[in-house]
Amino acid sequence: MDRFIFLMLACILAGFALIKVPLSWSFFASLHPIIHFIGVLAVLIFSLVLIYKGIMAILGKHK
């Protein structure tokens, strides 16, 4: 399978990890809204890229 696809899946998992990371008792507790936003943004962007690549593969227009 293409390494690019595995990279996108790893980025989605990293986004979910940023969403779920417990920061309540750490130094980064004040950054929780920013870290949560970055995680959601990562999941959305990389999921959309995977959907786009899948549609292009179905239509036969992939590289």
PDB file of N, CA, C and O in Angstrom, residues 36-58:
ATOM      1  N   HIS A  36      -6.759  21.246  21.645  1.00  0.00           N
ATOM      2  CA  HIS A  36      -7.976  20.564  21.194  1.00  0.00           C
ATOM      3  C   HIS A  36      -8.348  21.013  19.781  1.00  0.00           C
ATOM      4  O   HIS A  36      -8.690  20.188  18.928  1.00  0.00           O
ATOM      5  N   PHE A  37      -8.260  22.305  19.509  1.00  0.00           N
ATOM      6  CA  PHE A  37      -8.569  22.832  18.177  1.00  0.00           C
ATOM      7  C   PHE A  37      -7.600  22.283  17.132  1.00  0.00           C
ATOM      8  O   PHE A  37      -8.023  21.911  16.030  1.00  0.00           O
ATOM      9  N   ILE A  38      -6.321  22.216  17.451  1.00  0.00           N
ATOM     10  CA  ILE A  38      -5.334  21.665  16.518  1.00  0.00           C
ATOM     11  C   ILE A  38      -5.627  20.195  16.238  1.00  0.00           C
ATOM     12  O   ILE A  38      -5.520  19.740  15.088  1.00  0.00           O
ATOM     13  N   GLY A  39      -6.032  19.440  17.257  1.00  0.00           N
ATOM     14  CA  GLY A  39      -6.376  18.032  17.058  1.00  0.00           C
ATOM     15  C   GLY A  39      -7.583  17.853  16.155  1.00  0.00           C
ATOM     16  O   GLY A  39      -7.572  17.025  15.251  1.00  0.00           O
ATOM     17  N   VAL A  40      -8.626  18.647  16.392  1.00  0.00           N
ATOM     18  CA  VAL A  40      -9.826  18.566  15.546  1.00  0.00           C
ATOM     19  C   VAL A  40      -9.491  18.972  14.116  1.00  0.00           C
ATOM     20  O   VAL A  40      -9.928  18.321  13.156  1.00  0.00           O
ATOM     21  N   LEU A  41      -8.703  20.009  13.965  1.00  0.00           N
ATOM     22  CA  LEU A  41      -8.317  20.469  12.635  1.00  0.00           C
ATOM     23  C   LEU A  41      -7.499  19.407  11.895  1.00  0.00           C
ATOM     24  O   LEU A  41      -7.715  19.170  10.696  1.00  0.00           O
ATOM     25  N   ALA A  42      -6.594  18.747  12.603  1.00  0.00           N
ATOM     26  CA  ALA A  42      -5.784  17.689  11.984  1.00  0.00           C
ATOM     27  C   ALA A  42      -6.657  16.533  11.522  1.00  0.00           C
ATOM     28  O   ALA A  42      -6.499  16.033  10.401  1.00  0.00           O
ATOM     29  N   VAL A  43      -7.580  16.112  12.367  1.00  0.00           N
ATOM     30  CA  VAL A  43      -8.465  15.001  11.992  1.00  0.00           C
ATOM     31  C   VAL A  43      -9.297  15.377  10.770  1.00  0.00           C
ATOM     32  O   VAL A  43      -9.424  14.590   9.828  1.00  0.00           O
ATOM     33  N   LEU A  44      -9.855  16.568  10.756  1.00  0.00           N
ATOM     34  CA  LEU A  44     -10.690  16.992   9.624  1.00  0.00           C
ATOM     35  C   LEU A  44      -9.897  17.103   8.329  1.00  0.00           C
ATOM     36  O   LEU A  44     -10.315  16.581   7.292  1.00  0.00           O
ATOM     37  N   ILE A  45      -8.761  17.757   8.382  1.00  0.00           N
ATOM     38  CA  ILE A  45      -7.975  17.976   7.155  1.00  0.00           C
ATOM     39  C   ILE A  45      -7.491  16.662   6.571  1.00  0.00           C
ATOM     40  O   ILE A  45      -7.651  16.390   5.368  1.00  0.00           O
ATOM     41  N   PHE A  46      -6.894  15.814   7.406  1.00  0.00           N
ATOM     42  CA  PHE A  46      -6.336  14.573   6.875  1.00  0.00           C
ATOM     43  C   PHE A  46      -7.418  13.582   6.484  1.00  0.00           C
ATOM     44  O   PHE A  46      -7.223  12.780   5.566  1.00  0.00           O
ATOM     45  N   SER A  47      -8.571  13.625   7.134  1.00  0.00           N
ATOM     46  CA  SER A  47      -9.691  12.786   6.704  1.00  0.00           C
ATOM     47  C   SER A  47     -10.211  13.233   5.344  1.00  0.00           C
ATOM     48  O   SER A  47     -10.517  12.398   4.480  1.00  0.00           O
ATOM     49  N   LEU A  48     -10.303  14.534   5.146  1.00  0.00           N
ATOM     50  CA  LEU A  48     -10.738  15.044   3.842  1.00  0.00           C
ATOM     51  C   LEU A  48      -9.754  14.683   2.735  1.00  0.00           C
ATOM     52  O   LEU A  48     -10.164  14.366   1.611  1.00  0.00           O
ATOM     53  N   VAL A  49      -8.466  14.698   3.048  1.00  0.00           N
ATOM     54  CA  VAL A  49      -7.466  14.293   2.053  1.00  0.00           C
ATOM     55  C   VAL A  49      -7.642  12.832   1.689  1.00  0.00           C
ATOM     56  O   VAL A  49      -7.584  12.465   0.505  1.00  0.00           O
ATOM     57  N   LEU A  50      -7.881  11.982   2.686  1.00  0.00           N
ATOM     58  CA  LEU A  50      -8.096  10.559   2.400  1.00  0.00           C
ATOM     59  C   LEU A  50      -9.365  10.330   1.584  1.00  0.00           C
ATOM     60  O   LEU A  50      -9.382   9.494   0.679  1.00  0.00           O
ATOM     61  N   ILE A  51     -10.416  11.055   1.888  1.00  0.00           N
ATOM     62  CA  ILE A  51     -11.653  10.935   1.114  1.00  0.00           C
ATOM     63  C   ILE A  51     -11.419  11.370  -0.327  1.00  0.00           C
ATOM     64  O   ILE A  51     -11.851  10.706  -1.273  1.00  0.00           O
ATOM     65  N   TYR A  52     -10.706  12.473  -0.516  1.00  0.00           N
ATOM     66  CA  TYR A  52     -10.399  12.965  -1.860  1.00  0.00           C
ATOM     67  C   TYR A  52      -9.571  11.937  -2.639  1.00  0.00           C
ATOM     68  O   TYR A  52      -9.866  11.650  -3.802  1.00  0.00           O
ATOM     69  N   LYS A  53      -8.526  11.377  -1.993  1.00  0.00           N
ATOM     70  CA  LYS A  53      -7.697  10.381  -2.671  1.00  0.00           C
ATOM     71  C   LYS A  53      -8.514   9.132  -3.018  1.00  0.00           C
ATOM     72  O   LYS A  53      -8.311   8.539  -4.076  1.00  0.00           O
ATOM     73  N   GLY A  54      -9.445   8.742  -2.144  1.00  0.00           N
ATOM     74  CA  GLY A  54     -10.290   7.588  -2.426  1.00  0.00           C
ATOM     75  C   GLY A  54     -11.213   7.824  -3.606  1.00  0.00           C
ATOM     76  O   GLY A  54     -11.383   6.959  -4.461  1.00  0.00           O
ATOM     77  N   ILE A  55     -11.805   9.009  -3.672  1.00  0.00           N
ATOM     78  CA  ILE A  55     -12.690   9.336  -4.792  1.00  0.00           C
ATOM     79  C   ILE A  55     -11.904   9.381  -6.094  1.00  0.00           C
ATOM     80  O   ILE A  55     -12.355   8.870  -7.124  1.00  0.00           O
ATOM     81  N   MET A  56     -10.715   9.958  -6.063  1.00  0.00           N
ATOM     82  CA  MET A  56      -9.894  10.013  -7.275  1.00  0.00           C
ATOM     83  C   MET A  56      -9.464   8.608  -7.716  1.00  0.00           C
ATOM     84  O   MET A  56      -9.371   8.328  -8.913  1.00  0.00           O
ATOM     85  N   ALA A  57      -9.219   7.724  -6.759  1.00  0.00           N
ATOM     86  CA  ALA A  57      -8.853   6.350  -7.113  1.00  0.00           C
ATOM     87  C   ALA A  57     -10.035   5.619  -7.736  1.00  0.00           C
ATOM     88  O   ALA A  57      -9.864   4.856  -8.683  1.00  0.00           O
ATOM     89  N   ILE A  58     -11.246   5.852  -7.213  1.00  0.00           N
ATOM     90  CA  ILE A  58     -12.426   5.216  -7.773  1.00  0.00           C
ATOM     91  C   ILE A  58     -12.682   5.713  -9.199  1.00  0.00           C
ATOM     92  O   ILE A  58     -13.035   4.943 -10.088  1.00  0.00           O
TER      93      ILE A  58
END
